[in-house]
Coordinates of C-alpha atoms in Angstrom, one line a residue:
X1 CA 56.5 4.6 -19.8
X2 CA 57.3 4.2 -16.0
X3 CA 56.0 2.2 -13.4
X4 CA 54.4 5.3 -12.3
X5 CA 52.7 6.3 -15.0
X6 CA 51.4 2.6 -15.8
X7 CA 50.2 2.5 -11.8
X8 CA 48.8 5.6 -12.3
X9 CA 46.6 4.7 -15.7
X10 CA 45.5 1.5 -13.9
X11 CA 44.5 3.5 -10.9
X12 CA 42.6 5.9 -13.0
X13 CA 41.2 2.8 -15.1
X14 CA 39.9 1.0 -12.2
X15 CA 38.7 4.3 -10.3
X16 CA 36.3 4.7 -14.1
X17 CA 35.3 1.7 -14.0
X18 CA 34.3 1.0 -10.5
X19 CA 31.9 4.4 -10.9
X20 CA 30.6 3.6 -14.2
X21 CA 29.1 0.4 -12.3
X22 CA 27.7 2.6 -9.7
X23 CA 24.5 1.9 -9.8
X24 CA 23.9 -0.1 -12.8
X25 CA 22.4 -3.3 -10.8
X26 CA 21.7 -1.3 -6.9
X27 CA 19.0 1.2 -9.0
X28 CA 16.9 -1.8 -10.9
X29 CA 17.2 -3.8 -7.6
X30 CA 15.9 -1.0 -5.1
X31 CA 12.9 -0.6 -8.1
X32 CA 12.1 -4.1 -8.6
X33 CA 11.8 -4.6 -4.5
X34 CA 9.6 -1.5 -4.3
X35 CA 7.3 -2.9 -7.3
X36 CA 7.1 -5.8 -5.1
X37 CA 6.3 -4.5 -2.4
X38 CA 3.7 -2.6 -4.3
X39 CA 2.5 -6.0 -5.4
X40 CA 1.7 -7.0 -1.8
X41 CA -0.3 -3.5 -1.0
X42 CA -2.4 -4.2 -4.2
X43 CA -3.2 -8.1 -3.2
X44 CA -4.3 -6.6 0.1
X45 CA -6.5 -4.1 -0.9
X46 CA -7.7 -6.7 -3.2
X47 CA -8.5 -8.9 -0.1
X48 CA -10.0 -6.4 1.4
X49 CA -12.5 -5.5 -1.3
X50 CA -13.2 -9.1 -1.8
X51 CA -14.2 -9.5 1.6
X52 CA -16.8 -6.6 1.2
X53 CA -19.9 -8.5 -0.8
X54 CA -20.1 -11.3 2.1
X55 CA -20.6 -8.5 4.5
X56 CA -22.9 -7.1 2.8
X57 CA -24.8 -10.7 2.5
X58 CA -24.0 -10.7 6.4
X59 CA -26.2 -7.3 6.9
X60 CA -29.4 -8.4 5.2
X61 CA -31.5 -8.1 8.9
X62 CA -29.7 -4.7 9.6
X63 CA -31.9 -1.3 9.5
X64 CA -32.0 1.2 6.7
X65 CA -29.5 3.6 8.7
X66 CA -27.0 0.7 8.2
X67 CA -28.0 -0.4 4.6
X68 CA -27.6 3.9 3.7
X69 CA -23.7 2.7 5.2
X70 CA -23.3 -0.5 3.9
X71 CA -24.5 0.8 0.2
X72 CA -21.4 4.0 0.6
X73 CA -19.6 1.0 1.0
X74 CA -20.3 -0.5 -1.6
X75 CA -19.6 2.5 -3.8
X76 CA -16.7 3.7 -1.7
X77 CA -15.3 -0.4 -2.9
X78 CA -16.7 0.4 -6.8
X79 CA -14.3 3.4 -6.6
X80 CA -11.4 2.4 -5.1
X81 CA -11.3 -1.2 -6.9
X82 CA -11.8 1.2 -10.6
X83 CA -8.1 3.1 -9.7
X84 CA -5.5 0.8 -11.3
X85 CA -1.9 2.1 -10.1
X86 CA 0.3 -0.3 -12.0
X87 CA 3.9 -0.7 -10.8
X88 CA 5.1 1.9 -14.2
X89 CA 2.4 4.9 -12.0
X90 CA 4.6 4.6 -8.9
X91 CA 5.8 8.2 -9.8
X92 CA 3.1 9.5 -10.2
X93 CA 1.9 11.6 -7.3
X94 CA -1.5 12.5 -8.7
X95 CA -2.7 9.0 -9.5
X96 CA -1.4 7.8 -5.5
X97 CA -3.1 10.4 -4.0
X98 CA -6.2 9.6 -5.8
X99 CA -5.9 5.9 -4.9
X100 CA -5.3 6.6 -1.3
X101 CA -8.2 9.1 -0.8
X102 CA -10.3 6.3 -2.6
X103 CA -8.8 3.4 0.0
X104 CA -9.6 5.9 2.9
X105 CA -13.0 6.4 2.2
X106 CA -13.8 2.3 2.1
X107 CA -11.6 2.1 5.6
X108 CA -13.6 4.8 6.8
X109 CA -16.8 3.2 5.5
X110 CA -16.2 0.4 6.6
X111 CA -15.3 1.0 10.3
X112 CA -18.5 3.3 10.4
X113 CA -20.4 0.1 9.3
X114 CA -18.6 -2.4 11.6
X115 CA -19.0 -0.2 14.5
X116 CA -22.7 0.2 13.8
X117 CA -23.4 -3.3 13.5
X118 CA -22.4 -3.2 17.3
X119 CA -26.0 -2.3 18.1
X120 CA -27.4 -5.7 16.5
X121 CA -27.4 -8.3 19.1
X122 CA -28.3 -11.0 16.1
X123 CA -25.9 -9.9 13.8
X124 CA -23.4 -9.9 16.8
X125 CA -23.9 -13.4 17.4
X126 CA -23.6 -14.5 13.8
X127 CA -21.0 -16.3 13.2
X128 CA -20.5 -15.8 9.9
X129 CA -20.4 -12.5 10.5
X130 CA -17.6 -12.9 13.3
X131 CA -15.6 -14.7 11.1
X132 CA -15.8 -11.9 8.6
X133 CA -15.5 -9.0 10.9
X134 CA -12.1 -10.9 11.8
X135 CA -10.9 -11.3 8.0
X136 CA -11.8 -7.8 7.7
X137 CA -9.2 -6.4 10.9
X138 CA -6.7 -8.8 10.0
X139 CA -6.8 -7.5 6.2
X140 CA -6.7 -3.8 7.4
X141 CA -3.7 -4.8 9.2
X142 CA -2.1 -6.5 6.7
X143 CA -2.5 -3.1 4.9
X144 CA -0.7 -1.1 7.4
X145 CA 2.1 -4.1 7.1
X146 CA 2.4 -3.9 3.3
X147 CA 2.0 0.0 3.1
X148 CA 4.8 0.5 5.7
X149 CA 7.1 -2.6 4.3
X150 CA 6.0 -0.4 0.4
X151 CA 7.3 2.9 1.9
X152 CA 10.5 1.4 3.4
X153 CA 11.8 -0.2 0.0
X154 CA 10.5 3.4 -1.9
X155 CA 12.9 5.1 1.4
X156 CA 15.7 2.6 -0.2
X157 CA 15.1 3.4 -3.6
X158 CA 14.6 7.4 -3.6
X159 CA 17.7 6.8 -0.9
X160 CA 19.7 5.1 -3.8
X161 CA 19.0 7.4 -6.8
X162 CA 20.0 9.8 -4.8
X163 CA 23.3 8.9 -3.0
X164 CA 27.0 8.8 -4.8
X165 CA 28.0 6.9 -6.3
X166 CA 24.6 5.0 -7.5
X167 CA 23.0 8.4 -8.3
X168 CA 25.5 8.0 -11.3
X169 CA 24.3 5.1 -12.8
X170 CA 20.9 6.1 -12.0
X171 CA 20.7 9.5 -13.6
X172 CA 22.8 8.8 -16.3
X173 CA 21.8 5.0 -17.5
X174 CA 18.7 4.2 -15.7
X175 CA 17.0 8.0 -16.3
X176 CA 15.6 7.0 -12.5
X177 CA 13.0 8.7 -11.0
X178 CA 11.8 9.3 -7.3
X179 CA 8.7 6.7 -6.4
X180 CA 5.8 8.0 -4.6
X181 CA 5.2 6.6 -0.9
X182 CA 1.8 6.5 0.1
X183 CA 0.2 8.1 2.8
X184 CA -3.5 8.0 4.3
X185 CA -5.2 10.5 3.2
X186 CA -7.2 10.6 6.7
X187 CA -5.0 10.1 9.9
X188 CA -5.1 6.5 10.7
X189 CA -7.2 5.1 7.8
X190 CA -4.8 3.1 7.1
X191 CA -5.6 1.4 10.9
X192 CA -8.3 -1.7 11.5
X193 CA -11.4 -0.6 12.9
X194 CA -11.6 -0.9 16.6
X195 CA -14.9 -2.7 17.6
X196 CA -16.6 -3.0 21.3
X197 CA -17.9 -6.5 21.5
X198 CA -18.2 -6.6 25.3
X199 CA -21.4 -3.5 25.2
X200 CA -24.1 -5.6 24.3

């Protein structure tokens, strides 16, 4: 054999080689940092349903108009805390879209409630109840945070699968598949609640 031929076989070795690793450790890392970051949506959400019984505590002197709210609340937060989407459901575009139609109706819910509570001078100057309408806006906008910083590493990840040379190593050893990003069902759920304090 010649020098050509042997620089030639390396070549070709190396060029194998270098693509067979395409994507064997990029795919899993793009995956595990959009689990992650799926992790963080969840904790929120959590937060935020957590936060829910001491409002309700919170609204004992409100009228029947608010309890009617405060109990869809309570029901919207029964549904959308009984929708488990584990890090292995990320693909699945049924079970998201469930989950996010069950998160928008407790935003919505709540904001109605929130906002209503703005004709209640007493409960206004509770402040128990400023401390947990604050909790409550912070943890709807530590939502929007988690969702957007979940949707950027799923970008990443679908971005990876998909691109040469890691959509080799992804199709062929990882069987990847695209994650679901997830949306708001209502434009702007996903957004605190705005309250007027300076009305009353």
């Amino acid at each position: 054999m010649n020098l050509k031929t042997v620089t030639r076989a390396v070549l070709v070795a190396a060029a194998s080689l270098t693509l067979a690793a395409c994507g064997i450790n990029s795919v899993p890392a793009a995956e595990e940092e959009a689990k992650a970051k799926w992790a963080d949506v969840e904790a929120q959400f959590q937060r935020r349903a957590n936060l829910i019984p001491n409002l309700a505590e919170v609204a004992q002197g409100a009228a029947e108009n608010e309890r009617g709210i405060l109990t869809e609340v309570t029901e919207a937060r029964a549904r959308a805390t009984s929708i488990n989407v584990t890090a292995d459901d990320l693909g699945d575009e049924a079970k998201m879209a469930e989950l996010a139609a069950a998160q928008s109706q407790l935003s919505q819910g709540l904001g109605r409630l929130l906002a209503s509570f703005e004709a209640y001078p007493q409960i206004q100057s509770n402040q128990n109840f400023l401390a947990l309408q604050s909790q409550l806006e912070g943890t709807e906008n530590r939502i929007a945070v988690a969702i957007r910083d979940y949707n950027e590493a799923v970008r990443k990840y679908n971005t990876t699968i998909r691109t040469f040379p890691d959509t080799i190593g992804a199709n062929i050893i990882h069987g990847a598949e695209p994650l679901v990003p997830y949306s708001a069902v209502t434009e702007g759920a996903e957004e605190a609640p705005q309250l007027d304090m300076t009305s009353n």
